[in-house]
Amino acid sequence: MDHPSFDSGLTEAGFVLLTPSELAREVGAPLSELDAWRPAWERLPRDPYLRDGGHYRSRRHACFVQRGNALEQTPARAHWQPTSYNALHGGLERWFAPIVPEIAASPAWTRLLCALGTRFSALHATPAWFIEAHQFRIDTAEGIGRPTPEGAHRDGVDFVAVILVNRTQVRGGETRVFLAQGNAGLRFIMLEPWTALLLDDARVIHETTPIQPDQLAGVRDTLVLTYRASGFQAPPGG
């Protein structure tokens, strides 16, 4: 699978990798506005739900509904996935600390989420997107950090955006995207902050390999946004 172009990626390949400048143009906001969020990744609580025994992941979570260019934050709700999409952590109602208001209430946040939702609507028309936002920090204080401990996966949504926020003093972290039906794939390392990987979740599976410290313990920070047309994922009857 060749590296797809900006225009054809989601339509033809099921994914597209945006450079920071492309993301800024898509959002209509300078990168300096996004950079203002980066200190918040220093204040993420530990993820208490890791089932592999590690302590390398910290995160916050919030949910939003987009209708047109309007974005509304919902009351706090658990993050839930079925085991068919997440064999490691599926079936759990996982409650995380909320994304802080200085990010979630900022104009640039609304522009980012709505700009991506509008782009996805060109491929999948819907009156509303149900969006889950995750701030992740993976660290190497214990030697190895796993960005995707569940392995290669789909998320059970319509579209996913994985945005690199920071990468410091780490090796590894190779992102892998493969067709869900077939063997074609692409491997690369996201190095520059505000590089964004957009995925058609029905068509591709993805993972990121473990990271290791590069001399000193380091971190890999990401913002992951998932877009689903048919409502938030919830337990049966929930």
Tab-separated table of C-alpha atoms in Angstrom:
chain	number	residue	atom	x	y	z
A	1	MET	CA	0.000	0.000	0.000
A	2	ASP	CA	1.499	3.322	-1.067
A	3	HIS	CA	1.350	6.434	1.053
A	4	PRO	CA	-2.006	7.972	0.005
A	5	SER	CA	-2.400	11.591	-1.007
A	6	PHE	CA	-4.285	14.097	1.104
A	7	ASP	CA	-7.281	14.183	-1.250
A	8	SER	CA	-7.645	10.499	-2.026
A	9	GLY	CA	-6.532	8.845	1.190
A	10	LEU	CA	-9.752	8.226	3.093
A	11	THR	CA	-11.733	7.472	-0.047
A	12	GLU	CA	-9.317	5.126	-1.774
A	13	ALA	CA	-6.997	3.728	0.903
A	14	GLY	CA	-9.071	4.005	4.070
A	15	PHE	CA	-6.571	6.299	5.770
A	16	VAL	CA	-4.596	9.487	5.296
A	17	LEU	CA	-1.598	10.931	7.124
A	18	LEU	CA	-1.712	14.723	7.498
A	19	THR	CA	1.384	16.810	8.126
A	20	PRO	CA	1.116	19.435	10.887
A	21	SER	CA	0.661	22.201	8.302
A	22	GLU	CA	-2.086	20.214	6.566
A	23	LEU	CA	-3.846	19.694	9.884
A	24	ALA	CA	-3.593	23.417	10.668
A	25	ARG	CA	-5.144	24.272	7.295
A	26	GLU	CA	-7.890	21.707	7.804
A	27	VAL	CA	-8.727	23.111	11.240
A	28	GLY	CA	-8.291	26.747	10.325
A	29	ALA	CA	-6.187	27.408	13.411
A	30	PRO	CA	-2.459	28.088	13.767
A	31	LEU	CA	-0.387	25.382	15.423
A	32	SER	CA	0.394	27.833	18.222
A	33	GLU	CA	-3.220	27.489	19.395
A	34	LEU	CA	-2.830	23.708	19.551
A	35	ASP	CA	0.578	24.010	21.238
A	36	ALA	CA	-1.137	25.827	24.102
A	37	TRP	CA	-2.748	22.501	25.053
A	38	ARG	CA	0.494	20.557	25.400
A	39	PRO	CA	1.173	21.309	29.104
A	40	ALA	CA	-2.086	19.517	29.958
A	41	TRP	CA	-0.430	16.207	29.013
A	42	GLU	CA	1.849	16.707	32.028
A	43	ARG	CA	-1.203	16.384	34.309
A	44	LEU	CA	-2.859	13.180	33.143
A	45	PRO	CA	-3.899	10.685	35.840
A	46	ARG	CA	-2.710	7.098	35.587
A	47	ASP	CA	-4.919	4.652	33.722
A	48	PRO	CA	-6.060	2.214	36.461
A	49	TYR	CA	-7.521	-0.369	34.081
A	50	LEU	CA	-4.460	-1.835	32.331
A	51	ARG	CA	-4.797	-5.613	32.383
A	52	ASP	CA	-1.204	-6.366	31.383
A	53	GLY	CA	0.118	-5.270	34.789
A	54	GLY	CA	1.870	-2.157	33.465
A	55	HIS	CA	1.817	1.419	34.747
A	56	TYR	CA	2.946	3.166	31.574
A	57	ARG	CA	-0.307	4.833	30.460
A	58	SER	CA	-1.977	8.015	31.681
A	59	ARG	CA	-5.160	9.469	30.178
A	60	ARG	CA	-8.211	11.711	30.272
A	61	HIS	CA	-11.477	11.260	28.394
A	62	ALA	CA	-14.535	13.276	27.356
A	63	CYS	CA	-17.516	12.877	25.021
A	64	PHE	CA	-19.079	15.330	22.576
A	65	VAL	CA	-21.873	15.481	20.015
A	66	GLN	CA	-21.302	17.410	16.784
A	67	ARG	CA	-24.215	18.722	14.738
A	68	GLY	CA	-23.016	20.800	11.824
A	69	ASN	CA	-20.534	23.308	13.199
A	70	ALA	CA	-21.925	23.072	16.730
A	71	LEU	CA	-20.180	20.970	19.359
A	72	GLU	CA	-21.743	20.040	22.698
A	73	GLN	CA	-19.952	18.252	25.525
A	74	THR	CA	-22.043	15.515	27.116
A	75	PRO	CA	-22.195	14.625	30.813
A	76	ALA	CA	-19.369	12.315	31.867
A	77	ARG	CA	-19.847	8.748	30.732
A	78	ALA	CA	-17.805	5.555	30.825
A	79	HIS	CA	-15.645	4.501	27.906
A	80	TRP	CA	-16.870	1.072	26.812
A	81	GLN	CA	-15.961	-1.291	23.968
A	82	PRO	CA	-17.157	-4.818	23.227
A	83	THR	CA	-14.653	-7.645	23.463
A	84	SER	CA	-15.010	-8.175	19.715
A	85	TYR	CA	-13.092	-4.906	19.205
A	86	ASN	CA	-10.896	-4.887	22.301
A	87	ALA	CA	-10.107	-8.372	23.569
A	88	LEU	CA	-7.915	-7.008	26.385
A	89	HIS	CA	-10.104	-4.279	27.860
A	90	GLY	CA	-13.467	-4.877	26.204
A	91	GLY	CA	-16.573	-5.379	28.325
A	92	LEU	CA	-15.352	-2.950	31.001
A	93	GLU	CA	-17.003	0.330	31.880
A	94	ARG	CA	-13.893	2.467	32.239
A	95	TRP	CA	-14.288	5.830	33.942
A	96	PHE	CA	-11.507	8.371	33.387
A	97	ALA	CA	-10.893	11.888	34.629
A	98	PRO	CA	-12.353	14.500	32.253
A	99	ILE	CA	-10.409	16.578	29.765
A	100	VAL	CA	-9.819	19.935	31.430
A	101	PRO	CA	-12.051	22.904	30.480
A	102	GLU	CA	-9.184	25.026	29.170
A	103	ILE	CA	-8.909	22.494	26.337
A	104	ALA	CA	-12.483	21.227	25.912
A	105	ALA	CA	-14.001	24.724	26.009
A	106	SER	CA	-11.427	26.410	23.769
A	107	PRO	CA	-12.460	27.675	20.303
A	108	ALA	CA	-9.613	25.735	18.685
A	109	TRP	CA	-10.986	22.504	20.172
A	110	THR	CA	-14.379	23.090	18.583
A	111	ARG	CA	-12.741	23.927	15.260
A	112	LEU	CA	-10.575	20.796	15.368
A	113	LEU	CA	-13.357	18.340	16.188
A	114	CYS	CA	-15.873	19.946	13.824
A	115	ALA	CA	-13.414	20.255	10.933
A	116	LEU	CA	-12.613	16.543	11.116
A	117	GLY	CA	-16.282	15.660	11.522
A	118	THR	CA	-17.152	17.690	8.447
A	119	ARG	CA	-14.454	15.884	6.481
A	120	PHE	CA	-15.795	12.508	7.610
A	121	SER	CA	-19.366	13.556	6.747
A	122	ALA	CA	-18.337	13.877	3.107
A	123	LEU	CA	-17.838	10.101	3.157
A	124	HIS	CA	-20.577	9.160	5.620
A	125	ALA	CA	-23.470	11.607	5.806
A	126	THR	CA	-25.002	11.800	9.285
A	127	PRO	CA	-26.986	14.398	11.231
A	128	ALA	CA	-24.671	14.012	14.231
A	129	TRP	CA	-21.302	12.605	15.206
A	130	PHE	CA	-20.849	11.049	18.631
A	131	ILE	CA	-17.223	11.784	19.476
A	132	GLU	CA	-15.010	10.344	22.194
A	133	ALA	CA	-11.780	12.202	22.910
A	134	HIS	CA	-8.831	10.602	24.676
A	135	GLN	CA	-5.644	12.261	25.876
A	136	PHE	CA	-2.936	9.598	26.181
A	137	ARG	CA	0.568	9.672	27.590
A	138	ILE	CA	2.691	6.525	27.218
A	139	ASP	CA	5.919	6.647	29.219
A	140	THR	CA	9.010	4.446	29.466
A	141	ALA	CA	9.724	4.853	33.189
A	142	GLU	CA	9.406	1.063	33.589
A	143	GLY	CA	11.421	0.366	30.432
A	144	ILE	CA	8.701	-0.277	27.868
A	145	GLY	CA	5.453	1.535	27.106
A	146	ARG	CA	2.705	0.100	24.908
A	147	PRO	CA	0.568	2.579	22.950
A	148	THR	CA	-1.803	-0.206	21.852
A	149	PRO	CA	-1.597	-3.055	24.390
A	150	GLU	CA	-4.632	-4.672	22.714
A	151	GLY	CA	-2.595	-5.167	19.517
A	152	ALA	CA	-3.780	-4.551	15.969
A	153	HIS	CA	-7.426	-3.572	16.156
A	154	ARG	CA	-10.434	-1.641	14.990
A	155	ASP	CA	-12.324	0.580	17.429
A	156	GLY	CA	-15.933	-0.174	16.548
A	157	VAL	CA	-16.611	3.354	15.290
A	158	ASP	CA	-16.828	4.991	11.861
A	159	PHE	CA	-13.647	7.104	11.851
A	160	VAL	CA	-10.603	7.576	14.060
A	161	ALA	CA	-8.077	10.413	14.280
A	162	VAL	CA	-4.740	9.743	15.986
A	163	ILE	CA	-2.850	13.008	16.518
A	164	LEU	CA	0.721	13.117	17.812
A	165	VAL	CA	1.150	15.814	20.459
A	166	ASN	CA	4.667	15.130	21.713
A	167	ARG	CA	7.425	12.549	21.379
A	168	THR	CA	10.510	12.881	23.577
A	169	GLN	CA	13.445	10.547	24.342
A	170	VAL	CA	11.867	7.367	22.972
A	171	ARG	CA	12.659	4.763	20.353
A	172	GLY	CA	10.113	2.625	18.533
A	173	GLY	CA	6.461	3.535	18.339
A	174	GLU	CA	6.008	2.438	14.737
A	175	THR	CA	2.441	2.947	13.530
A	176	ARG	CA	1.056	0.184	11.340
A	177	VAL	CA	-2.071	0.435	9.206
A	178	PHE	CA	-3.393	-2.584	7.301
A	179	LEU	CA	-6.467	-3.299	5.241
A	180	ALA	CA	-9.024	-5.203	7.325
A	181	GLN	CA	-9.689	-7.390	4.293
A	182	GLY	CA	-6.336	-8.249	2.733
A	183	ASN	CA	-2.620	-8.077	3.418
A	184	ALA	CA	-1.686	-4.625	2.123
A	185	GLY	CA	-0.337	-2.236	4.722
A	186	LEU	CA	1.951	0.643	5.568
A	187	ARG	CA	4.373	1.247	8.441
A	188	PHE	CA	5.776	4.585	9.576
A	189	ILE	CA	6.773	6.511	12.696
A	190	MET	CA	4.945	9.710	13.593
A	191	LEU	CA	7.696	12.101	14.662
A	192	GLU	CA	6.476	15.686	14.364
A	193	PRO	CA	3.892	17.106	16.792
A	194	TRP	CA	0.441	17.607	15.237
A	195	THR	CA	0.936	14.945	12.612
A	196	ALA	CA	-2.513	13.354	12.259
A	197	LEU	CA	-3.528	9.894	11.078
A	198	LEU	CA	-7.162	9.654	9.940
A	199	LEU	CA	-8.668	6.180	9.626
A	200	ASP	CA	-11.805	4.660	8.139
A	201	ASP	CA	-12.383	2.177	10.956
A	202	ALA	CA	-14.443	-0.232	8.866
A	203	ARG	CA	-11.707	-0.636	6.268
A	204	VAL	CA	-8.416	-0.717	8.166
A	205	ILE	CA	-6.899	-2.051	11.354
A	206	HIS	CA	-4.118	-0.226	13.176
A	207	GLU	CA	-1.591	-0.524	15.974
A	208	THR	CA	1.517	1.201	17.324
A	209	THR	CA	4.498	-0.843	18.469
A	210	PRO	CA	5.989	-0.452	21.979
A	211	ILE	CA	8.321	2.404	22.816
A	212	GLN	CA	11.597	2.179	24.735
A	213	PRO	CA	13.668	4.903	26.396
A	214	ASP	CA	16.347	6.605	24.335
A	215	GLN	CA	19.039	7.001	27.050
A	216	LEU	CA	16.558	8.770	29.364
A	217	ALA	CA	12.974	7.800	30.129
A	218	GLY	CA	10.693	9.465	27.620
A	219	VAL	CA	7.065	9.922	26.624
A	220	ARG	CA	4.773	9.690	23.628
A	221	ASP	CA	1.671	11.899	23.877
A	222	THR	CA	-1.335	11.585	21.586
A	223	LEU	CA	-4.871	12.848	21.184
A	224	VAL	CA	-7.239	10.183	19.853
A	225	LEU	CA	-10.688	11.134	18.554
A	226	THR	CA	-13.304	8.587	17.508
A	227	TYR	CA	-16.413	9.443	15.466
A	228	ARG	CA	-19.518	7.250	15.450
A	229	ALA	CA	-22.815	8.011	13.714
A	230	SER	CA	-25.051	5.588	15.617
A	231	GLY	CA	-24.437	6.854	19.143
A	232	PHE	CA	-21.838	6.158	21.783
A	233	GLN	CA	-20.800	2.573	22.364
A	234	ALA	CA	-22.431	1.247	25.515
A	235	PRO	CA	-23.049	-2.117	27.198
A	236	PRO	CA	-26.124	-4.027	26.017
A	237	GLY	CA	-29.116	-2.371	27.628
A	238	GLY	CA	-26.962	0.591	28.683
